[in-house]
mmCIF file of C-alpha atoms and ligand atoms in Angstrom:
data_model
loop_
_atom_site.group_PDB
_atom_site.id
_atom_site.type_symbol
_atom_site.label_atom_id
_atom_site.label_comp_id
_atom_site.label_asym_id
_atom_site.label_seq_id
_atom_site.Cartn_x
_atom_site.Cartn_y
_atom_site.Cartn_z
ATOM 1 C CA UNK A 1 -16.516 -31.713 -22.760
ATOM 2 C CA UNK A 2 -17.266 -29.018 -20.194
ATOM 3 C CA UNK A 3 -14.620 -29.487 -17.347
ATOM 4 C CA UNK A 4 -15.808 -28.739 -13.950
ATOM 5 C CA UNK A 5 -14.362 -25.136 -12.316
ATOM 6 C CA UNK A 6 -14.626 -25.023 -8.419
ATOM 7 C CA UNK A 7 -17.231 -22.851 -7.444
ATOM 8 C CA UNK A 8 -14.667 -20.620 -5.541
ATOM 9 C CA UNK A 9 -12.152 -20.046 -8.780
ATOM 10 C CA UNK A 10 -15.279 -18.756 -10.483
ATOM 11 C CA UNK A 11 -16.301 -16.309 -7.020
ATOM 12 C CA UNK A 12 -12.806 -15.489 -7.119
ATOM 13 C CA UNK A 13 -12.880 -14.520 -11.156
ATOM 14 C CA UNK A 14 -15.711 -12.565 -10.868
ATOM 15 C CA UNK A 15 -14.269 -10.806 -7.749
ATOM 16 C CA UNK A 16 -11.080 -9.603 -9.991
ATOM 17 C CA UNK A 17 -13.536 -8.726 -13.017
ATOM 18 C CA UNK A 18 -15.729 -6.286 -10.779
ATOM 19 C CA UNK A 19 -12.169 -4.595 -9.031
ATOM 20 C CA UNK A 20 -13.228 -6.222 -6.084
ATOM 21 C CA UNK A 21 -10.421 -7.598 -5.672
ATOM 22 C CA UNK A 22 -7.898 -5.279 -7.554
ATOM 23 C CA UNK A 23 -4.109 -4.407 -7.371
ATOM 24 C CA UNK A 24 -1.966 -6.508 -9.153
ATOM 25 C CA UNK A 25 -0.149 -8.197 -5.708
ATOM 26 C CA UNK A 26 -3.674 -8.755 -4.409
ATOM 27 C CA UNK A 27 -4.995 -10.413 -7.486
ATOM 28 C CA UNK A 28 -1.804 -12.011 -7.810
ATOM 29 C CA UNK A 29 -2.656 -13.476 -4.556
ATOM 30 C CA UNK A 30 -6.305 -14.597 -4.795
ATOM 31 C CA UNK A 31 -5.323 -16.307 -8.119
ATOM 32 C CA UNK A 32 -2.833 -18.339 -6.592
ATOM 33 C CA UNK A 33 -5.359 -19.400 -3.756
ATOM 34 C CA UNK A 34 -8.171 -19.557 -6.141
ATOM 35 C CA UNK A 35 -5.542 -22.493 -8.092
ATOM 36 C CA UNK A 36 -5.402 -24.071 -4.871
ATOM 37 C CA UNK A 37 -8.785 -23.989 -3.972
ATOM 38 C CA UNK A 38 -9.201 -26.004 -7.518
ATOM 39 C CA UNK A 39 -6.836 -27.996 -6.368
ATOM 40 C CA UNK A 40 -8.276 -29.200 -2.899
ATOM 41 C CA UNK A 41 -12.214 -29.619 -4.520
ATOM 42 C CA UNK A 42 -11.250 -31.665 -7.079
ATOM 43 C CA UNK A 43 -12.891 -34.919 -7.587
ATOM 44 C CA UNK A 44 -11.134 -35.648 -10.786
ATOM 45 C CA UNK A 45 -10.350 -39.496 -11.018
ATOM 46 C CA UNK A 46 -6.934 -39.371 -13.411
ATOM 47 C CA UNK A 47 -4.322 -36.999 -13.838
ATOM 48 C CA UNK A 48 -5.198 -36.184 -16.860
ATOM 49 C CA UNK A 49 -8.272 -34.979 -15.685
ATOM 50 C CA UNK A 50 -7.103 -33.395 -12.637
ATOM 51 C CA UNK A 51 -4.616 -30.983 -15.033
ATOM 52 C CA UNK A 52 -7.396 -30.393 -17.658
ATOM 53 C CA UNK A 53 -9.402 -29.115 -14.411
ATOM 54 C CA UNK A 54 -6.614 -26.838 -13.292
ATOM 55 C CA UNK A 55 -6.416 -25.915 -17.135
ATOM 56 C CA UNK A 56 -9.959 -24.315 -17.284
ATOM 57 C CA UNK A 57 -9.060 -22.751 -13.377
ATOM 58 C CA UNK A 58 -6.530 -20.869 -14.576
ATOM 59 C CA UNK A 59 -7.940 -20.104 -18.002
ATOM 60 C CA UNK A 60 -11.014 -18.873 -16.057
ATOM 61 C CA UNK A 61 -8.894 -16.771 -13.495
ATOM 62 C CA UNK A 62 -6.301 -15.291 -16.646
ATOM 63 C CA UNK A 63 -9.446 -13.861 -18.446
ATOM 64 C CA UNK A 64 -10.500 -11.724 -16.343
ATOM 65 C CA UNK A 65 -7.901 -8.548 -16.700
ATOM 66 C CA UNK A 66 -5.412 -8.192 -19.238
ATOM 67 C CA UNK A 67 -2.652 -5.598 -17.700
ATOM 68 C CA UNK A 68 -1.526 -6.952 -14.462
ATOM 69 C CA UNK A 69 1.901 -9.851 -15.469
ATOM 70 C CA UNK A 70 1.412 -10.550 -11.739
ATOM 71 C CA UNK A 71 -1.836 -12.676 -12.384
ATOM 72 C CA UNK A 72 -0.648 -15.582 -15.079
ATOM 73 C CA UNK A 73 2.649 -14.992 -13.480
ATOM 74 C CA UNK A 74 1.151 -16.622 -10.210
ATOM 75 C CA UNK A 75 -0.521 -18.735 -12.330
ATOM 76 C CA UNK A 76 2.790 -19.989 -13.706
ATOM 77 C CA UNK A 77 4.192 -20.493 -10.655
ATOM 78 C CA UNK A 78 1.261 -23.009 -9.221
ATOM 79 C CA UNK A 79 1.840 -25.018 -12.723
ATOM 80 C CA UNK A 80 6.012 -24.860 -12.423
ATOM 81 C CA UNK A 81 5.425 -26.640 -8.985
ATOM 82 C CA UNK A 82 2.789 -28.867 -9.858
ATOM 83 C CA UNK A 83 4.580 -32.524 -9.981
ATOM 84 C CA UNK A 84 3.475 -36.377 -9.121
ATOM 85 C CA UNK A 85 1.546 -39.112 -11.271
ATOM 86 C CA UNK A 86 -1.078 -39.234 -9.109
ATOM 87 C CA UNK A 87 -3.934 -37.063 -8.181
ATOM 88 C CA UNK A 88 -3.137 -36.617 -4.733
ATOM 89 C CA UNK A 89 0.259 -35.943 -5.487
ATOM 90 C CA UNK A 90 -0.661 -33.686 -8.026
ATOM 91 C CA UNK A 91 -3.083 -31.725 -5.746
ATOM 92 C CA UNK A 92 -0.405 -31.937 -2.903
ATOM 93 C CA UNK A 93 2.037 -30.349 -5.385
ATOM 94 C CA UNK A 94 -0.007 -27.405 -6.659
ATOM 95 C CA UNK A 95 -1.535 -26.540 -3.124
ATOM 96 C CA UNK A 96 1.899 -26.419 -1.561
ATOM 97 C CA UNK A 97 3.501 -24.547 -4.625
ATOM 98 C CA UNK A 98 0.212 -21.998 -4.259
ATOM 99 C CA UNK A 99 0.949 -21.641 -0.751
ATOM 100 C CA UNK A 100 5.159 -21.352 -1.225
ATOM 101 C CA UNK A 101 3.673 -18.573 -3.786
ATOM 102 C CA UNK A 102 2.090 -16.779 -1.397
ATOM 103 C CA UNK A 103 4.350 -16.641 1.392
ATOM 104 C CA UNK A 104 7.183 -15.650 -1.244
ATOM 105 C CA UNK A 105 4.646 -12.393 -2.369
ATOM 106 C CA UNK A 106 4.820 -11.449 1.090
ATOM 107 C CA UNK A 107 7.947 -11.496 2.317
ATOM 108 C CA UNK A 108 8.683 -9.751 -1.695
ATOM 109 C CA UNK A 109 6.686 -7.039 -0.229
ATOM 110 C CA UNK A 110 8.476 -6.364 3.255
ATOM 111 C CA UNK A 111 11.704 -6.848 1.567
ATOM 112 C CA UNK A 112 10.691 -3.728 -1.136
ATOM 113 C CA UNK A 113 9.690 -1.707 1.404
ATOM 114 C CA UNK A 114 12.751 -1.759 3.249
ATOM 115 C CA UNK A 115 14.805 -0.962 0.101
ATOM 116 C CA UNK A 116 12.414 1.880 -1.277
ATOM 117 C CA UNK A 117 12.133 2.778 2.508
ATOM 118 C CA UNK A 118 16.377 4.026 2.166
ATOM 119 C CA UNK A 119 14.998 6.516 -0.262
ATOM 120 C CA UNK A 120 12.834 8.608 2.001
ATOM 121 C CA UNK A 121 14.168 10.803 4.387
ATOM 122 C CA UNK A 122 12.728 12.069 7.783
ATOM 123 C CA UNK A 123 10.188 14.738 7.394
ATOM 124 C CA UNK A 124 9.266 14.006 3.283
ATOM 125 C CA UNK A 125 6.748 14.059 1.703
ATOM 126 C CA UNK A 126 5.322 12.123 -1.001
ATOM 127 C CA UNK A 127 2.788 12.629 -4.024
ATOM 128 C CA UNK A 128 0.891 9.201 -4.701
ATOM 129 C CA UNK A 129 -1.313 7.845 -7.741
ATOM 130 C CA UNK A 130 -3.886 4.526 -7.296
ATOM 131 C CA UNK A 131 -3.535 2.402 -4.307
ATOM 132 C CA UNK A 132 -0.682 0.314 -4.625
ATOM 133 C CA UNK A 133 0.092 -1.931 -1.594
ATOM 134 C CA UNK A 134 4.018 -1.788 -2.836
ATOM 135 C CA UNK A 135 4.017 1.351 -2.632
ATOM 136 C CA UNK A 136 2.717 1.754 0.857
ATOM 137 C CA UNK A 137 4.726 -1.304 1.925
ATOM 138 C CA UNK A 138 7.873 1.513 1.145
ATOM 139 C CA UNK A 139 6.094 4.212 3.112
ATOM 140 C CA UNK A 140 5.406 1.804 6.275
ATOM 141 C CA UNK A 141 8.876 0.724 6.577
ATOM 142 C CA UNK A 142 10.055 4.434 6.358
ATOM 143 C CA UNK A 143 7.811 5.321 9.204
ATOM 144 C CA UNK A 144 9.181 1.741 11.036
ATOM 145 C CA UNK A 145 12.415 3.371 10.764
ATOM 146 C CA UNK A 146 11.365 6.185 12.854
ATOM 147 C CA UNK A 147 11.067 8.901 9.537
ATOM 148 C CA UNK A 148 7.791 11.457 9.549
ATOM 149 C CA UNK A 149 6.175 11.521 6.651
ATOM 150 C CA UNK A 150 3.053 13.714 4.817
ATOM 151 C CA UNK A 151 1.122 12.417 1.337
ATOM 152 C CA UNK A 152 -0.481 14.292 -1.307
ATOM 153 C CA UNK A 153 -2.660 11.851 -3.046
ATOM 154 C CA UNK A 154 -4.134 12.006 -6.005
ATOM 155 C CA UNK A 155 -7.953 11.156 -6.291
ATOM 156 C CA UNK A 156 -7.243 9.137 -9.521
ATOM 157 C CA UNK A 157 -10.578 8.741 -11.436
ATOM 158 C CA UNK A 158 -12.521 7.088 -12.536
ATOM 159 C CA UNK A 159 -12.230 4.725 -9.585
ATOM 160 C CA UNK A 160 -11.153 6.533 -6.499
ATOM 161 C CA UNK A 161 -8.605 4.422 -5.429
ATOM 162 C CA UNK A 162 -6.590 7.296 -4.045
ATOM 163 C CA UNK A 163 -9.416 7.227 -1.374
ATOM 164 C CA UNK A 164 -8.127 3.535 -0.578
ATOM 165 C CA UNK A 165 -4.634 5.046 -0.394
ATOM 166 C CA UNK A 166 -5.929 8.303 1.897
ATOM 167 C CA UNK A 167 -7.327 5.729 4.172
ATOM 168 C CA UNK A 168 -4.238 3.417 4.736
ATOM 169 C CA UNK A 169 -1.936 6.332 5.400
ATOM 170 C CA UNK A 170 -4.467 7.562 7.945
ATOM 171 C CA UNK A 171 -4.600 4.255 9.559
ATOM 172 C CA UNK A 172 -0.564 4.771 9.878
ATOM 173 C CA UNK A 173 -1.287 8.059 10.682
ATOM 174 C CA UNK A 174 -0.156 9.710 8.231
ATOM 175 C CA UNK A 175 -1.006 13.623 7.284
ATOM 176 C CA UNK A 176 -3.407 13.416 3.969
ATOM 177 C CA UNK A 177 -3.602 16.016 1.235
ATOM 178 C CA UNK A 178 -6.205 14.650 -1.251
ATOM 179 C CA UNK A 179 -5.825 16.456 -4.504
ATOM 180 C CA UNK A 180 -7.893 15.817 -7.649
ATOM 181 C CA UNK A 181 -5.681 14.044 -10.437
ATOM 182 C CA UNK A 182 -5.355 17.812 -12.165
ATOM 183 C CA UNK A 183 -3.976 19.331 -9.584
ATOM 184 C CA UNK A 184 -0.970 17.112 -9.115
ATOM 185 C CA UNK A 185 1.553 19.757 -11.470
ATOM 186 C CA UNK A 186 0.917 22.286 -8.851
ATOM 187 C CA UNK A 187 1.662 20.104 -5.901
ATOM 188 C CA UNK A 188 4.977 18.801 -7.205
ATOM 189 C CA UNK A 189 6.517 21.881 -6.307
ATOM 190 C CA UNK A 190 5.512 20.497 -2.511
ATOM 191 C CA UNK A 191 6.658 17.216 -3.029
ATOM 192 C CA UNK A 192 10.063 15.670 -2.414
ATOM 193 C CA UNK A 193 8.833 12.089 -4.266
ATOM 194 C CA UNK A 194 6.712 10.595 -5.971
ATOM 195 C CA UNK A 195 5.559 7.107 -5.230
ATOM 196 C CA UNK A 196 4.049 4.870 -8.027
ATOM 197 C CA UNK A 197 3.132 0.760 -7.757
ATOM 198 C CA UNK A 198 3.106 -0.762 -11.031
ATOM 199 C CA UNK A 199 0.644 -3.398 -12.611
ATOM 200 C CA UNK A 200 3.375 -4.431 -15.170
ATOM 201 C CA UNK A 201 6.684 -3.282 -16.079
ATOM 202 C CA UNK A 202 7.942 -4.052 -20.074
ATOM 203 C CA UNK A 203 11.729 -5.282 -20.449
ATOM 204 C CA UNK A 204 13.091 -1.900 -21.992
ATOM 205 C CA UNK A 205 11.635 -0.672 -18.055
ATOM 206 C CA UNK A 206 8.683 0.552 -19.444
ATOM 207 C CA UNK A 207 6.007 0.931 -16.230
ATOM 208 C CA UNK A 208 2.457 0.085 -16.961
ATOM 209 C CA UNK A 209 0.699 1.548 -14.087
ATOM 210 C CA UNK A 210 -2.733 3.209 -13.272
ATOM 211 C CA UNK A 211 -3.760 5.553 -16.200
ATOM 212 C CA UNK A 212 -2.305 9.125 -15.668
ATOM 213 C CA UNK A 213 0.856 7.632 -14.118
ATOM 214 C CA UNK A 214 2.991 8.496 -17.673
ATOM 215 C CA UNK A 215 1.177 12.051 -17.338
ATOM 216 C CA UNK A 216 2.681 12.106 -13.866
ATOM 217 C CA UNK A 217 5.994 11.367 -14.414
ATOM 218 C CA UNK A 218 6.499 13.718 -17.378
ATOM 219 C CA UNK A 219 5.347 16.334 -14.356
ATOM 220 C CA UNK A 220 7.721 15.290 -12.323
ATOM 221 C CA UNK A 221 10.365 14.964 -14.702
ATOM 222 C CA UNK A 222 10.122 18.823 -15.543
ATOM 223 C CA UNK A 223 9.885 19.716 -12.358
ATOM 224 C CA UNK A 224 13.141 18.052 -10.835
ATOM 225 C CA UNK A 225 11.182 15.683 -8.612
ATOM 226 C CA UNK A 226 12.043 11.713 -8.330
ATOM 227 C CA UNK A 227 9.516 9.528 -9.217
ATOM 228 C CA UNK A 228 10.076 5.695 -8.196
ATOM 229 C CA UNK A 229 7.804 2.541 -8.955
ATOM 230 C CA UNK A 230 7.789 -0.089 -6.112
ATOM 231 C CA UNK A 231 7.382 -3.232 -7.488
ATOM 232 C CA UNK A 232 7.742 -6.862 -6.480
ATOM 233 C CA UNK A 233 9.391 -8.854 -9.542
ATOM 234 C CA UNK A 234 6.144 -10.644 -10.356
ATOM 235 C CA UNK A 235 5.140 -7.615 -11.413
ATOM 236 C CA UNK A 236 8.284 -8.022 -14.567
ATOM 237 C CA UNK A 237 6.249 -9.129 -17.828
ATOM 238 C CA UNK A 238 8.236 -11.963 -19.371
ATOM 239 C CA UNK A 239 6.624 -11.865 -22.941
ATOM 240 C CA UNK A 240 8.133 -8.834 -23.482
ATOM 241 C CA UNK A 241 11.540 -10.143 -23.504
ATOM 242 C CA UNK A 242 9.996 -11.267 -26.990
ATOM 243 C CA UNK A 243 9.153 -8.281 -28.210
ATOM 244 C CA UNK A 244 4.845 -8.741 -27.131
ATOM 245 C CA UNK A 245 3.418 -5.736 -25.919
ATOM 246 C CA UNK A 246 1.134 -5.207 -22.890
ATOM 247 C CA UNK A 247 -2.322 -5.114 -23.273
ATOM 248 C CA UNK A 248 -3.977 -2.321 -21.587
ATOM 249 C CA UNK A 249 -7.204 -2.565 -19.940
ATOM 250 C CA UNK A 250 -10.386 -0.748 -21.494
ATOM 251 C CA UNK A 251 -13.285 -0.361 -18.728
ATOM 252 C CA UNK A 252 -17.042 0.668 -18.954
ATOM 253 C CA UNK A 253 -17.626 3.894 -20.213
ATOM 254 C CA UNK A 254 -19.963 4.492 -17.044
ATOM 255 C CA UNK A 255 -17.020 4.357 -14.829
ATOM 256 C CA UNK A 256 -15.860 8.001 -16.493
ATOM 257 C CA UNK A 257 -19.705 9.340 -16.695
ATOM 258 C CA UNK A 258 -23.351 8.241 -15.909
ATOM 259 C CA UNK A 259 -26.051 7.730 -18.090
ATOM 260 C CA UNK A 260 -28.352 10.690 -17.197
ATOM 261 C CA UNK A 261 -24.928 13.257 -17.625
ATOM 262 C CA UNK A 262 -23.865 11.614 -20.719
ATOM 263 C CA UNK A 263 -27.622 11.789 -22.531
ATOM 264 C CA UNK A 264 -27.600 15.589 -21.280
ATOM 265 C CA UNK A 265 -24.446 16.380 -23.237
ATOM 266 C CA UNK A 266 -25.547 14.492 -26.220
ATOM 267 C CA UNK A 267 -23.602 12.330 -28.755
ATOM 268 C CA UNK A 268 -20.265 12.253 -27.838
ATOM 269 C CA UNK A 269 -18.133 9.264 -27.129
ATOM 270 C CA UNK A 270 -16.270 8.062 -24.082
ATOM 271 C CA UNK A 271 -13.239 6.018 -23.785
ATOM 272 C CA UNK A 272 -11.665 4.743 -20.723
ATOM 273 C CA UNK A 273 -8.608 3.075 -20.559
ATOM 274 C CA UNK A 274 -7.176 1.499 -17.351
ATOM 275 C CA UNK A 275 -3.884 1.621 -17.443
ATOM 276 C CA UNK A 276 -0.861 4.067 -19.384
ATOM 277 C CA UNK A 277 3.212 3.198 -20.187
ATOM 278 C CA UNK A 278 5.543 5.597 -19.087
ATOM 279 C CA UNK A 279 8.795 5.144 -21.035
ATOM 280 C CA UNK A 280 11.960 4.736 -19.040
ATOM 281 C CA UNK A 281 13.284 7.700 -19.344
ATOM 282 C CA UNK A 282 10.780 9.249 -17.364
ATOM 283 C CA UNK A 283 11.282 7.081 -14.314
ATOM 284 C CA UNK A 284 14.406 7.631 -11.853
ATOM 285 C CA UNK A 285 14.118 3.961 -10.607
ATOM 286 C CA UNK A 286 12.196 0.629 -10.231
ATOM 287 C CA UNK A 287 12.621 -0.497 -6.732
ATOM 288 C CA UNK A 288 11.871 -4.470 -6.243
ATOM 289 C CA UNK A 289 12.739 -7.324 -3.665
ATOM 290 C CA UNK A 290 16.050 -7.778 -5.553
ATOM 291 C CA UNK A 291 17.441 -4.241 -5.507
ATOM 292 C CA UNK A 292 16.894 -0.885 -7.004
ATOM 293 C CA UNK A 293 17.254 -0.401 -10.400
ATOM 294 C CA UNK A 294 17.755 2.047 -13.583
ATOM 295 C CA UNK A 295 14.383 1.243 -15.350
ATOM 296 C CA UNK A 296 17.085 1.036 -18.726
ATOM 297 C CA UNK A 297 18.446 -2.659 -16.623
ATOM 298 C CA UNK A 298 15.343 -4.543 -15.811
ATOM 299 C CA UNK A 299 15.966 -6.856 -18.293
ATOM 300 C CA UNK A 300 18.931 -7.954 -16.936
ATOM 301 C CA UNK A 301 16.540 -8.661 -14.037
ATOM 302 C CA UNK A 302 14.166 -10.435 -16.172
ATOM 303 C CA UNK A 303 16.441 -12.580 -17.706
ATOM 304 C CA UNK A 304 17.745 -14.094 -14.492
ATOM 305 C CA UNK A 305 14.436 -14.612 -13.539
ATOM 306 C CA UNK A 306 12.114 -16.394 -16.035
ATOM 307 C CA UNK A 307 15.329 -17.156 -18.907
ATOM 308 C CA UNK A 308 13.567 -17.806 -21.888
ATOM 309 C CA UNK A 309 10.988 -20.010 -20.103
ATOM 310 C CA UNK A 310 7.524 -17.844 -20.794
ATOM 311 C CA UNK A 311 4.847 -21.464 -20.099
ATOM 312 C CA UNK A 312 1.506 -20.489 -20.868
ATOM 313 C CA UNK A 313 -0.622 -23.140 -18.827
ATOM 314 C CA UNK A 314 -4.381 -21.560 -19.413
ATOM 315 C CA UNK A 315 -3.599 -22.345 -22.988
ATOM 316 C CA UNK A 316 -2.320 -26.285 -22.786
ATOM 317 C CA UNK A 317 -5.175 -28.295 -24.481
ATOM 318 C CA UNK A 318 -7.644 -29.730 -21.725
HETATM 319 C C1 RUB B 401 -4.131 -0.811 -9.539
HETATM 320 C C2 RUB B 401 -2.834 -0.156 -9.874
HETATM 321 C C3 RUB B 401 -1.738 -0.312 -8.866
HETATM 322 C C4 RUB B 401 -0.920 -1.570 -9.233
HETATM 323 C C5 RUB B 401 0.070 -1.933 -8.135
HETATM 324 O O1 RUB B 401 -5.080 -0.727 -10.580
HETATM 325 O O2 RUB B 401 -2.635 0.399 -10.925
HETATM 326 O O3 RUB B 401 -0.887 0.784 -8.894
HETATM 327 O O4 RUB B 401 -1.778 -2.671 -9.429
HETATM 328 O O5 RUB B 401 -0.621 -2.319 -6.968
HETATM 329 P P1 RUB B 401 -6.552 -1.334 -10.328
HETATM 330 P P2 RUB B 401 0.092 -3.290 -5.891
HETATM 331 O O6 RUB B 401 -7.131 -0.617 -9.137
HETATM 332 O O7 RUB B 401 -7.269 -1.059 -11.610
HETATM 333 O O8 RUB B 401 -6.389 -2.821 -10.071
HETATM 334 O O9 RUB B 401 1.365 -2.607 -5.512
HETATM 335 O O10 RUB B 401 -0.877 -3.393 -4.754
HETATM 336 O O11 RUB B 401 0.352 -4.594 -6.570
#
């Protein structure tokens, strides 16, 4: 039996799919309203039903990228607070735990940015990869606090996001540098931090971020500049904990070259993965809602958070 997704969870899917909606915090977000959206349409007559409908929502929503924790992460949170016997308790229950989600991911956010904000001083700048709105949220409250700061950012191909990045620091009126992703060696020597957001981050404080993030913070490394990762704690990938690896994203090959360029070169092949893992050793410090920590202590984190508890709810039988 085919069970009936709201029109909106599957707008919202393909929305996430095609990186129109991208960044883990963002997706994390329109999952958790997509859940609710399911929630509010339904016309499912039992329980039963109702959940099997939720089911194939989040199923939907949790096959559409593989790196970001923070998407079934929100998606386990909307199923933890999903309660009653009823349908309309039920779809009380799961709007208002998709809602508490929500408002939680936000205040995460200002929270971070205060704590990586302590970190920057007056007059730094700071080298950026991707668009990461943890990240930023760090920079903002540093200028709230009354600090100048300047940004090199980094292009980051294939997508561009950097651009997104350029465009929000401009907004705060920031000074831009906009570098291409090769030239960010060079500019470390200009650099007094560098800034990274993080899509998931492994219990032995691995950092799955944009690809050529790891390349970064070897850079940085060897050049005596601190590199931090600003991430909410949605961002920490329970499965891990059990030894599972990450999954990293592989995109269209047209995102790295077009058609017409890649027949002119001939046969050749093209790979283009999404995301990269920088070991721990590489990164001074994960800065989250909860603290600041040694990449090396996550876990500790981790633990405290999820305990052994990793649900799976897009894979319950419908
Ligand atoms: C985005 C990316 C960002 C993280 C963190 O990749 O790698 O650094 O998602 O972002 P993509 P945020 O553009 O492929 O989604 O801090 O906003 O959650």
């Amino acid at each position: 039996m085919d069970t009936a997704v709201a029109p909106e969870v599957e707008a919202v899917a393909a929305d996430i799919a095609s990186m129109e909606t991208r960044g883990a915090a963002t997706i994390a977000r329109a999952a958790a309203d997509a859940l609710a959206a399911q929630a509010r349409e339904s016309d499912a007559e039992t329980p039963s039903e109702f959940r099997a409908e939720m089911t194939a929502a989040a199923r939907t929503l949790h096959d559409t990228r593989p790196t970001a924790v923070s998407l079934p992460n929100a998606l386990r949170y909307v199923f933890q607070g999903m309660d009653g016997t009823t349908v309309e308790s039920l779809r009380q229950s799961a709007v208002d735990s998709a809602e508490t989600f929500c408002a939680q991911l936000e205040r995460a956010q200002t929270d971070l940015g205060e704590i990586g904000a302590n970190r920057l001083r007056d007059g730094d700048t700071v080298m950026t990869h991707c668009h990461s709105t943890d990240a930023l949220a760090c920079i903002e409250a540093a200028l709230d606090q009354g600090k100048e700061l300047s940004a090199i950012v980094k292009e980051t191909r294939p997508r561009n996001q950097g651009h997104i990045t350029a465009q929000r620091l401009r907004e705060l009126d920031v000074p831009v540098t906009l570098i291409v992703d090769s030239a960010a060696r060079r500019y470390l020597d200009e650099v007094d931090h560098v800034l990274v957001g993080a899509d998931s981050i492994a219990a032995d404080g691995s950092v799955i971020n944009k690809i050529g993030t790891a390349g970064l913070a070897v850079s940085a490394r060897e050049r005596g500049v601190p590199i931090v990762t600003a991430a909410q704690t949605i961002k920490l990938h329970p499965d891990t904990m059990t030894g599972h690896t990450v999954e990293i994203e592989t995109r269209d090959e047209a995102e790295v070259i077009d058609d017409e360029s890649r027949a002119e070169i001939g046969e050749i092949e093209v790979e283009n993965p999404a995301f990269d893992v920088t070991p721990p050793r590489y990164m001074d410090a994960i800065v989250t809602e909860r603290g600041q920590f040694p990449p090396e202590s996550i876990v500790t984190l981790m633990r405290e958070l999820f305990g052994e508890a990793t649900a799976r709810p897009w894979e319950e039988p419908a």
